[in-house]
């Protein structure tokens, strides 16, 4: 059944992994610089690996329990197929692997970036960016490889009466693979987010505020943990996160393609292949973009930014051509290109809006800095107010994006629901198609940050530190764009998953032997029922109290989840504060630099805190859709997912933007505005920045995954909901 | 058509207004104390009246414009009936009047409370509480009187073919009256909220922080504005707000009753009457409760609290009996009592949860106080985290409340949708039935607060100040319970209004001449179509992209509205800061107490700021449902309302609780815990409190009204949506 075009997908995956390997080797050839630089980098690397080992142990237990549950569902009451537990496991494994490789690369790259920055700005940029590209390419390469392998495997083993039924089983089984990736990603994001912010807040509060030593000072016991945090949170966490987004959007769209073209076996396989092929072409175009990134010595921040921007822009423009090529090769309707372009433009606008609201080149962040004149309280009020207002443009953009991508694919008819939703899914794929390069610019950030830390701790010259600062500042801006794509794609993918959920309900009904459903008094074959039929059958309308109950619970989940992770950071930071105080008190000669602090102990504290604290919110995300399904049934679950999607998206934008704006308001003052560093204004914005830390690096980004994980859980557990719902 | 039982409603309204008058006269007989006390009270009174005059002028213009629009809709294309503009006007008028009378009473009562507190604690409590009761009784009295008068009027003038059609026209016309009340209430809440917090923040930042003079010091030019703010925000704003909630819940439930019993003309009128009658009995029971509130000298806060609690508890228990009596008199199903009791219990649980999360007797607020040990940033993080977590219990409670009140009225069948939604409406009425006394305890708060301010400014003895402090502290706790009822009833009323919207769509369709609709291939008479038929006709399911677009916009509206009001407070406070600084600089002898500051100027600044800043967010709330309707049609509007309801409810709970907890965490330290007043811990919590001010007194409470106003606008504009929707 595999067409010739299918093989483009694993081929491009191989190309991505090959170049990732080449970039990695190229980076490793560089020197780590002085002995001190190498030693510091080794400390960070060991700490990061120690964290990941512990993290994978804990997550492993969760995976074993869930796998056992899936195995029981499959082999016991027959509520799932027998591939599910294995698909789930591999999704989790590869998501973790993508993060692991990205992080390993980043920890090798930081000292080398600092060392290269001793030569020139361009050398520093190249090392840092190519190392970031390793993660970008590993994520897309592994994702496409896994998807291809699974497809080949299931194509060989699955046997169904018709080829149409077969692809439906294959695509929905592969969604389980997405749930594995989401589960791993949520733990990675939440755990990593708590680790990094506990270390960051702890290091700052005792080191900078109490002891009065500068940031990244080697005498601070938490400073290594802080640098480790950048790697485990911003690299490993983000890698797992985007692996999940990327797989999720492709898999959900494929499943919708299988459903939308169910009556057209000719094109069905091609519709499933389309998102994979667009992604595959995106890999090649990302590579082209990556090679275009370079700069010259003494470049201004604007020039550095446009160096990175050039790479991304060219990749994006080329994707438009690639989408036409895909549609041409697969014989689909050219209108689908409209959906792809809509997705791409939506991502870009959300990214630009994020940049406007969080860069200190613009009024909103400057306004927050300005409000420091009346103290920290007004900085917080203004930051929260601005963050909330900043949700308007992304929401309006995503609404237009949904409607347009739906209408393009549905031939401008709202009645053509399956095709329309396929269009929404393919818009998400379009948005993420250049992930290879956008993730490279994203992962570049923490590498440059760590390089700066290494330069400071190793006491490299002013000039070097100046260069790493320039690279670091650049990372903050590109991260904003990356977040725009991550969050926008989460909303579109969430919507596609909602539709996949209905498809899965259909399969679950057939599995429990319900061959017909009654829709408005007429009997319809379950296998042939449309999306709208299922909506009517389950009364998934806005007047059904079960739907409304679900909406309330979904809206609440976003807030509860954020609240739990915010407080988790607070508690873990408190433990770090106590440990750093203890070391300052008990280790003789630590302040004179004669004795080395116990860095490993701080890493351990952050690790333990993160492991303990990540369990409850993450498990809550898994358990809530199951419990809602058992109590309120299908309509309740759909309400839950929509409520979570609406509130979660808006809350995520708010938290990410408020956090980013506070950070840059502080940087604005540090650049010498409003009386500059050390002034009362500066102190007020430091408080804003500390509040913003868990906003933008723990709670906010976790929400993207929460939205999708809840949908994935609902999809995988559909059988349970159909069989055992109470009300 | 008016039954004998109908007349109980205006009779109870008259009783409420009579006792309000008696309590007012009783309070006025008391002395205002020393000349200084009277002078200060007069300053506050004049400032408050000046504000209200300005406020009514601005709001008046908005009302004229909207009335013109309604008149055009009625007399032009015939998209509304000709009563609407007048009903809208009276709703706005009476809502404003309730706030005006409440505020007038409060401004007369504060000096008298302070003076009575010179005699004894019980005398102080009695004056303050009975004055609060004036507002409670005026709100319920005016509301029931207006509802009765409108009913009598429309019963006389409206002519329709059948009595069933007639009551449908009457009840939906009366909903417009609710929109008038909501519009007035939103302006009052937003304007009042901005006024009070601008004055409060401005007075604190320059007076307390910069000049180092104590709170409520007469040398501070903003101190009168601060006290005025308590009256215009917490009294007039709250009065208009709860008048709107009360009317809204009764009117929506009556409209649902008319629809649910459309095929049973025997009981239809009784079903409409039921919510009014429960409210009428509630007035009498509130009065009984009010007379039970008394205390003895030297009472502890716990004793004071239980004095107020006794009144509320007895009223609530008696309501259970009153609900059985109502159902018995009207010949309805006794199961409806289950819905009423569900509503009451839901309100009480939400109130208790609010108390748990915001009182410093419990762990959450103490935890926030504790986190001050590591500075203001951790106070803010912990407060936001705790506030977000605190949304879980109210949401779960409201979900159970919705399901149970629905099932009780619907005879435990989800299919019986009209009756079930009527049950949800009547639960909201049950929750608000004791508003006479709960609002009394709510309005009591700012009166006690102002009495304390007056005592401080008039330099009354330590003992008096101690008594007013005890009364003030009590007010903070009772306010929490009141907020629980306000927010819980907003959610239930929002749901009832959603159902009313569908009823209104039916009328609008008939008005534009569409006599039939096609539902799943069958032709149904519009007049006889069920709620479910309309859901199917307009495809208001969760897979319709227009519904999802609406949900996203609705979720965003809650955040955008909060963000705009937060920033409005920030800007208005900034202007106040500049003015106070100017007066300190330019008025010679002001710091020595030789020259009186220009209080009026500060009141004017706050007034202007509030008027300017309230326009955009308030108009946005009115315009958004109209624009959404014109672009996305009925399904988009319903998505908007549900998205706004879900996000708005959760966000409102979060903001109210976080704000309340920060306030009380500061008070906890001021009581001597954690190094007490003046310590660094105290300073950190003062910052938390300042951030919490707009949370709990501006943005949070406005969200309750936003939820309902958007629904009301949608209902009144249904004709426009039906006639001109684009997609």
PDB file of C-alpha atoms in Angstrom, chain A residues 201 205 210 370-371 373-378 380-386 388-392 395-396 398-399 402-403 406-407 414 417 421 491 495 498-499 502 519-520 522 531-532 535-536 539-553 555-556 558-560 562-564 566-567 569-571 573-574 577 581 632 635 638-640 642-643 645-647 649-651 654-655 662 686-688 690-692 694-695 727, chain B residues 201 205 210 370-371 373-378 380-386 388-392 395-396 398-399 402-403 406-407 414 417 421 491 495 498-499 502 519-520 522 531-532 535-536 539-553 555-556 558-560 562-564 566-567 569-571 573-574 577 581 632 635 638-640 642-643 645-647 649-651 654-655 662 686-688 690-692 694-695 727:
ATOM      1  CA  UNK A 201      15.308  31.722  42.185  1.00  0.00           C
ATOM      2  CA  UNK A 205      17.828  35.087  46.418  1.00  0.00           C
ATOM      3  CA  UNK A 210      21.791  38.023  50.650  1.00  0.00           C
ATOM      4  CA  UNK A 370       8.440  52.893  33.218  1.00  0.00           C
ATOM      5  CA  UNK A 371       6.032  51.758  35.921  1.00  0.00           C
ATOM      6  CA  UNK A 373       9.180  54.486  39.037  1.00  0.00           C
ATOM      7  CA  UNK A 374       6.329  53.811  41.466  1.00  0.00           C
ATOM      8  CA  UNK A 375       7.771  50.544  42.753  1.00  0.00           C
ATOM      9  CA  UNK A 376       7.446  46.780  42.308  1.00  0.00           C
ATOM     10  CA  UNK A 377       3.653  46.670  42.857  1.00  0.00           C
ATOM     11  CA  UNK A 378       2.959  48.774  39.782  1.00  0.00           C
ATOM     12  CA  UNK A 380       3.482  43.602  38.618  1.00  0.00           C
ATOM     13  CA  UNK A 381       0.089  45.250  37.939  1.00  0.00           C
ATOM     14  CA  UNK A 382       1.259  46.644  34.628  1.00  0.00           C
ATOM     15  CA  UNK A 383       2.875  43.355  33.631  1.00  0.00           C
ATOM     16  CA  UNK A 384      -0.250  41.351  34.377  1.00  0.00           C
ATOM     17  CA  UNK A 385      -2.445  43.930  32.652  1.00  0.00           C
ATOM     18  CA  UNK A 386      -0.245  44.034  29.573  1.00  0.00           C
ATOM     19  CA  UNK A 388      -3.714  39.900  29.576  1.00  0.00           C
ATOM     20  CA  UNK A 389      -4.217  42.477  26.833  1.00  0.00           C
ATOM     21  CA  UNK A 390      -1.580  40.715  24.735  1.00  0.00           C
ATOM     22  CA  UNK A 391      -3.915  37.725  24.350  1.00  0.00           C
ATOM     23  CA  UNK A 392      -6.189  39.621  21.954  1.00  0.00           C
ATOM     24  CA  UNK A 395      -6.725  34.822  19.724  1.00  0.00           C
ATOM     25  CA  UNK A 396      -8.107  36.843  16.836  1.00  0.00           C
ATOM     26  CA  UNK A 398      -5.996  31.881  15.614  1.00  0.00           C
ATOM     27  CA  UNK A 399      -9.750  32.365  15.093  1.00  0.00           C
ATOM     28  CA  UNK A 402      -9.134  28.241  12.076  1.00  0.00           C
ATOM     29  CA  UNK A 403     -11.946  29.628   9.937  1.00  0.00           C
ATOM     30  CA  UNK A 406     -11.261  25.116   7.530  1.00  0.00           C
ATOM     31  CA  UNK A 407     -12.927  26.905   4.638  1.00  0.00           C
ATOM     32  CA  UNK A 414     -19.178  24.914   6.725  1.00  0.00           C
ATOM     33  CA  UNK A 417     -16.905  19.267   8.295  1.00  0.00           C
ATOM     34  CA  UNK A 421     -11.087  19.857  10.113  1.00  0.00           C
ATOM     35  CA  UNK A 491      -4.336  25.387  19.530  1.00  0.00           C
ATOM     36  CA  UNK A 495      -8.717  21.205  17.544  1.00  0.00           C
ATOM     37  CA  UNK A 498     -10.870  16.943  19.134  1.00  0.00           C
ATOM     38  CA  UNK A 499     -12.019  15.698  15.752  1.00  0.00           C
ATOM     39  CA  UNK A 502     -14.853  11.645  17.635  1.00  0.00           C
ATOM     40  CA  UNK A 519     -29.742  10.048  15.187  1.00  0.00           C
ATOM     41  CA  UNK A 520     -32.878  12.230  15.384  1.00  0.00           C
ATOM     42  CA  UNK A 522     -33.213   7.580  12.251  1.00  0.00           C
ATOM     43  CA  UNK A 531     -19.123  13.774  12.594  1.00  0.00           C
ATOM     44  CA  UNK A 532     -22.399  15.660  12.782  1.00  0.00           C
ATOM     45  CA  UNK A 535     -22.576  15.262  17.679  1.00  0.00           C
ATOM     46  CA  UNK A 536     -26.325  14.754  17.554  1.00  0.00           C
ATOM     47  CA  UNK A 539     -25.962  15.711  22.130  1.00  0.00           C
ATOM     48  CA  UNK A 540     -22.640  17.567  22.146  1.00  0.00           C
ATOM     49  CA  UNK A 541     -24.448  20.910  21.958  1.00  0.00           C
ATOM     50  CA  UNK A 542     -23.882  23.958  24.101  1.00  0.00           C
ATOM     51  CA  UNK A 543     -27.174  23.524  25.962  1.00  0.00           C
ATOM     52  CA  UNK A 544     -26.313  20.061  27.288  1.00  0.00           C
ATOM     53  CA  UNK A 545     -25.419  20.465  30.988  1.00  0.00           C
ATOM     54  CA  UNK A 546     -22.831  17.702  30.691  1.00  0.00           C
ATOM     55  CA  UNK A 547     -21.055  19.680  27.969  1.00  0.00           C
ATOM     56  CA  UNK A 548     -21.206  22.801  30.117  1.00  0.00           C
ATOM     57  CA  UNK A 549     -19.920  20.890  33.137  1.00  0.00           C
ATOM     58  CA  UNK A 550     -17.018  19.764  30.984  1.00  0.00           C
ATOM     59  CA  UNK A 551     -16.328  23.317  29.810  1.00  0.00           C
ATOM     60  CA  UNK A 552     -16.173  24.558  33.404  1.00  0.00           C
ATOM     61  CA  UNK A 553     -13.841  21.735  34.443  1.00  0.00           C
ATOM     62  CA  UNK A 555     -11.349  26.011  32.063  1.00  0.00           C
ATOM     63  CA  UNK A 556     -10.513  25.270  35.678  1.00  0.00           C
ATOM     64  CA  UNK A 558      -5.757  25.225  33.012  1.00  0.00           C
ATOM     65  CA  UNK A 559      -5.752  27.441  36.106  1.00  0.00           C
ATOM     66  CA  UNK A 560      -5.355  24.609  38.603  1.00  0.00           C
ATOM     67  CA  UNK A 562      -0.704  26.560  36.538  1.00  0.00           C
ATOM     68  CA  UNK A 563      -1.364  27.174  40.217  1.00  0.00           C
ATOM     69  CA  UNK A 564       0.110  23.826  41.192  1.00  0.00           C
ATOM     70  CA  UNK A 566       3.673  27.924  40.368  1.00  0.00           C
ATOM     71  CA  UNK A 567       3.516  26.766  43.978  1.00  0.00           C
ATOM     72  CA  UNK A 569       8.472  26.256  42.032  1.00  0.00           C
ATOM     73  CA  UNK A 570       7.978  28.260  45.221  1.00  0.00           C
ATOM     74  CA  UNK A 571       8.440  25.229  47.474  1.00  0.00           C
ATOM     75  CA  UNK A 573      13.097  27.235  45.586  1.00  0.00           C
ATOM     76  CA  UNK A 574      12.619  27.441  49.340  1.00  0.00           C
ATOM     77  CA  UNK A 577      17.524  28.704  49.625  1.00  0.00           C
ATOM     78  CA  UNK A 581      22.461  29.216  53.271  1.00  0.00           C
ATOM     79  CA  UNK A 632     -20.084  12.646  32.143  1.00  0.00           C
ATOM     80  CA  UNK A 635     -20.272  15.023  25.745  1.00  0.00           C
ATOM     81  CA  UNK A 638     -15.669  17.107  24.599  1.00  0.00           C
ATOM     82  CA  UNK A 639     -16.704  19.993  26.854  1.00  0.00           C
ATOM     83  CA  UNK A 640     -13.587  19.403  28.936  1.00  0.00           C
ATOM     84  CA  UNK A 642     -12.913  22.617  24.454  1.00  0.00           C
ATOM     85  CA  UNK A 643     -12.897  24.419  27.814  1.00  0.00           C
ATOM     86  CA  UNK A 645      -8.367  24.494  24.834  1.00  0.00           C
ATOM     87  CA  UNK A 646      -9.997  27.932  25.113  1.00  0.00           C
ATOM     88  CA  UNK A 647      -8.791  28.830  28.590  1.00  0.00           C
ATOM     89  CA  UNK A 649      -4.545  28.808  25.042  1.00  0.00           C
ATOM     90  CA  UNK A 650      -5.386  32.258  26.394  1.00  0.00           C
ATOM     91  CA  UNK A 651      -3.747  31.577  29.750  1.00  0.00           C
ATOM     92  CA  UNK A 654      -0.850  35.582  28.926  1.00  0.00           C
ATOM     93  CA  UNK A 655       1.753  33.823  31.067  1.00  0.00           C
ATOM     94  CA  UNK A 662       9.052  41.428  32.737  1.00  0.00           C
ATOM     95  CA  UNK A 686      14.079  42.362  39.202  1.00  0.00           C
ATOM     96  CA  UNK A 687      11.044  41.453  41.314  1.00  0.00           C
ATOM     97  CA  UNK A 688       8.912  41.471  38.171  1.00  0.00           C
ATOM     98  CA  UNK A 690      11.464  36.734  39.339  1.00  0.00           C
ATOM     99  CA  UNK A 691       7.655  36.527  39.267  1.00  0.00           C
ATOM    100  CA  UNK A 692       7.841  36.086  35.513  1.00  0.00           C
ATOM    101  CA  UNK A 694       7.738  30.443  36.531  1.00  0.00           C
ATOM    102  CA  UNK A 695       5.194  32.232  34.293  1.00  0.00           C
ATOM    103  CA  UNK A 727     -24.588   9.699  33.560  1.00  0.00           C
TER     104      UNK A 727
ATOM    105  CA  UNK B 201      -2.815  53.269  45.388  1.00  0.00           C
ATOM    106  CA  UNK B 205       2.380  55.445  47.337  1.00  0.00           C
ATOM    107  CA  UNK B 210       7.178  58.805  50.109  1.00  0.00           C
ATOM    108  CA  UNK B 370       5.197  32.987  55.252  1.00  0.00           C
ATOM    109  CA  UNK B 371       6.607  33.407  51.755  1.00  0.00           C
ATOM    110  CA  UNK B 373      10.502  35.764  54.281  1.00  0.00           C
ATOM    111  CA  UNK B 374      12.069  35.504  50.824  1.00  0.00           C
ATOM    112  CA  UNK B 375      10.730  38.852  49.602  1.00  0.00           C
ATOM    113  CA  UNK B 376       7.904  40.334  47.543  1.00  0.00           C
ATOM    114  CA  UNK B 377       8.522  38.173  44.447  1.00  0.00           C
ATOM    115  CA  UNK B 378       7.716  34.971  46.327  1.00  0.00           C
ATOM    116  CA  UNK B 380       3.341  37.365  44.418  1.00  0.00           C
ATOM    117  CA  UNK B 381       4.195  33.895  43.060  1.00  0.00           C
ATOM    118  CA  UNK B 382       2.598  32.166  46.024  1.00  0.00           C
ATOM    119  CA  UNK B 383      -0.477  34.411  45.872  1.00  0.00           C
ATOM    120  CA  UNK B 384      -1.022  33.766  42.179  1.00  0.00           C
ATOM    121  CA  UNK B 385      -0.394  30.042  42.637  1.00  0.00           C
ATOM    122  CA  UNK B 386      -2.771  29.804  45.582  1.00  0.00           C
ATOM    123  CA  UNK B 388      -5.282  29.635  40.804  1.00  0.00           C
ATOM    124  CA  UNK B 389      -5.548  26.496  42.924  1.00  0.00           C
ATOM    125  CA  UNK B 390      -8.491  28.041  44.796  1.00  0.00           C
ATOM    126  CA  UNK B 391     -10.597  27.838  41.631  1.00  0.00           C
ATOM    127  CA  UNK B 392     -10.926  24.055  41.927  1.00  0.00           C
ATOM    128  CA  UNK B 395     -15.759  24.998  39.877  1.00  0.00           C
ATOM    129  CA  UNK B 396     -16.447  21.478  41.110  1.00  0.00           C
ATOM    130  CA  UNK B 398     -20.830  24.799  40.518  1.00  0.00           C
ATOM    131  CA  UNK B 399     -20.601  21.785  38.209  1.00  0.00           C
ATOM    132  CA  UNK B 402     -25.652  22.705  37.705  1.00  0.00           C
ATOM    133  CA  UNK B 403     -26.098  18.967  37.228  1.00  0.00           C
ATOM    134  CA  UNK B 406     -30.937  20.485  36.302  1.00  0.00           C
ATOM    135  CA  UNK B 407     -31.773  16.893  37.200  1.00  0.00           C
ATOM    136  CA  UNK B 414     -31.070  14.868  30.652  1.00  0.00           C
ATOM    137  CA  UNK B 417     -33.875  20.142  28.668  1.00  0.00           C
ATOM    138  CA  UNK B 421     -32.566  24.697  32.559  1.00  0.00           C
ATOM    139  CA  UNK B 491     -22.393  31.381  36.695  1.00  0.00           C
ATOM    140  CA  UNK B 495     -26.333  29.544  32.022  1.00  0.00           C
ATOM    141  CA  UNK B 498     -27.836  31.175  27.516  1.00  0.00           C
ATOM    142  CA  UNK B 499     -31.092  29.255  27.371  1.00  0.00           C
ATOM    143  CA  UNK B 502     -32.190  30.464  22.329  1.00  0.00           C
ATOM    144  CA  UNK B 519     -33.979  20.031  11.460  1.00  0.00           C
ATOM    145  CA  UNK B 520     -32.148  16.888  10.240  1.00  0.00           C
ATOM    146  CA  UNK B 522     -37.559  17.405   8.782  1.00  0.00           C
ATOM    147  CA  UNK B 531     -34.194  23.821  22.360  1.00  0.00           C
ATOM    148  CA  UNK B 532     -32.533  20.742  20.875  1.00  0.00           C
ATOM    149  CA  UNK B 535     -29.168  23.464  18.532  1.00  0.00           C
ATOM    150  CA  UNK B 536     -29.327  21.142  15.534  1.00  0.00           C
ATOM    151  CA  UNK B 539     -25.336  23.347  14.445  1.00  0.00           C
ATOM    152  CA  UNK B 540     -24.307  24.612  17.881  1.00  0.00           C
ATOM    153  CA  UNK B 541     -22.069  21.573  18.409  1.00  0.00           C
ATOM    154  CA  UNK B 542     -18.509  21.517  19.582  1.00  0.00           C
ATOM    155  CA  UNK B 543     -17.164  20.543  16.165  1.00  0.00           C
ATOM    156  CA  UNK B 544     -18.566  23.609  14.393  1.00  0.00           C
ATOM    157  CA  UNK B 545     -15.622  25.955  13.766  1.00  0.00           C
ATOM    158  CA  UNK B 546     -17.885  28.964  14.325  1.00  0.00           C
ATOM    159  CA  UNK B 547     -18.716  27.689  17.812  1.00  0.00           C
ATOM    160  CA  UNK B 548     -15.015  27.099  18.497  1.00  0.00           C
ATOM    161  CA  UNK B 549     -14.150  30.562  17.193  1.00  0.00           C
ATOM    162  CA  UNK B 550     -16.716  31.934  19.629  1.00  0.00           C
ATOM    163  CA  UNK B 551     -15.260  29.935  22.521  1.00  0.00           C
ATOM    164  CA  UNK B 552     -11.778  31.311  21.823  1.00  0.00           C
ATOM    165  CA  UNK B 553     -13.074  34.888  21.605  1.00  0.00           C
ATOM    166  CA  UNK B 555     -12.160  33.072  26.717  1.00  0.00           C
ATOM    167  CA  UNK B 556     -10.040  35.940  25.463  1.00  0.00           C
ATOM    168  CA  UNK B 558     -12.392  37.712  30.061  1.00  0.00           C
ATOM    169  CA  UNK B 559      -8.631  38.229  29.970  1.00  0.00           C
ATOM    170  CA  UNK B 560      -8.696  41.282  27.734  1.00  0.00           C
ATOM    171  CA  UNK B 562      -9.261  42.270  33.059  1.00  0.00           C
ATOM    172  CA  UNK B 563      -6.091  43.474  31.412  1.00  0.00           C
ATOM    173  CA  UNK B 564      -7.715  46.718  30.298  1.00  0.00           C
ATOM    174  CA  UNK B 566      -5.846  46.539  35.470  1.00  0.00           C
ATOM    175  CA  UNK B 567      -3.935  48.943  33.262  1.00  0.00           C
ATOM    176  CA  UNK B 569      -6.085  51.481  37.464  1.00  0.00           C
ATOM    177  CA  UNK B 570      -2.348  51.799  36.870  1.00  0.00           C
ATOM    178  CA  UNK B 571      -2.736  54.880  34.671  1.00  0.00           C
ATOM    179  CA  UNK B 573      -3.135  55.947  39.972  1.00  0.00           C
ATOM    180  CA  UNK B 574      -0.174  57.515  38.206  1.00  0.00           C
ATOM    181  CA  UNK B 577       0.513  60.285  42.396  1.00  0.00           C
ATOM    182  CA  UNK B 581       3.194  65.227  44.852  1.00  0.00           C
ATOM    183  CA  UNK B 632     -20.391  34.196  13.060  1.00  0.00           C
ATOM    184  CA  UNK B 635     -23.519  29.430  16.814  1.00  0.00           C
ATOM    185  CA  UNK B 638     -23.304  30.812  21.811  1.00  0.00           C
ATOM    186  CA  UNK B 639     -19.642  29.815  21.656  1.00  0.00           C
ATOM    187  CA  UNK B 640     -18.722  33.320  22.798  1.00  0.00           C
ATOM    188  CA  UNK B 642     -19.938  29.713  26.849  1.00  0.00           C
ATOM    189  CA  UNK B 643     -16.262  30.576  26.447  1.00  0.00           C
ATOM    190  CA  UNK B 645     -18.751  31.979  31.063  1.00  0.00           C
ATOM    191  CA  UNK B 646     -16.124  29.252  31.575  1.00  0.00           C
ATOM    192  CA  UNK B 647     -13.035  31.459  31.525  1.00  0.00           C
ATOM    193  CA  UNK B 649     -15.995  32.409  36.107  1.00  0.00           C
ATOM    194  CA  UNK B 650     -12.627  30.776  36.783  1.00  0.00           C
ATOM    195  CA  UNK B 651     -10.715  34.016  36.263  1.00  0.00           C
ATOM    196  CA  UNK B 654      -8.865  33.439  40.880  1.00  0.00           C
ATOM    197  CA  UNK B 655      -8.654  37.234  41.006  1.00  0.00           C
ATOM    198  CA  UNK B 662      -2.877  39.062  49.762  1.00  0.00           C
ATOM    199  CA  UNK B 686       2.152  45.402  51.343  1.00  0.00           C
ATOM    200  CA  UNK B 687       3.336  44.971  47.755  1.00  0.00           C
ATOM    201  CA  UNK B 688       1.189  41.863  47.477  1.00  0.00           C
ATOM    202  CA  UNK B 690      -1.304  46.634  46.354  1.00  0.00           C
ATOM    203  CA  UNK B 691      -1.218  44.168  43.459  1.00  0.00           C
ATOM    204  CA  UNK B 692      -4.303  42.496  44.889  1.00  0.00           C
ATOM    205  CA  UNK B 694      -7.327  45.898  41.392  1.00  0.00           C
ATOM    206  CA  UNK B 695      -7.593  42.078  41.382  1.00  0.00           C
ATOM    207  CA  UNK B 727     -20.972  33.476   7.570  1.00  0.00           C
TER     208      UNK B 727
END
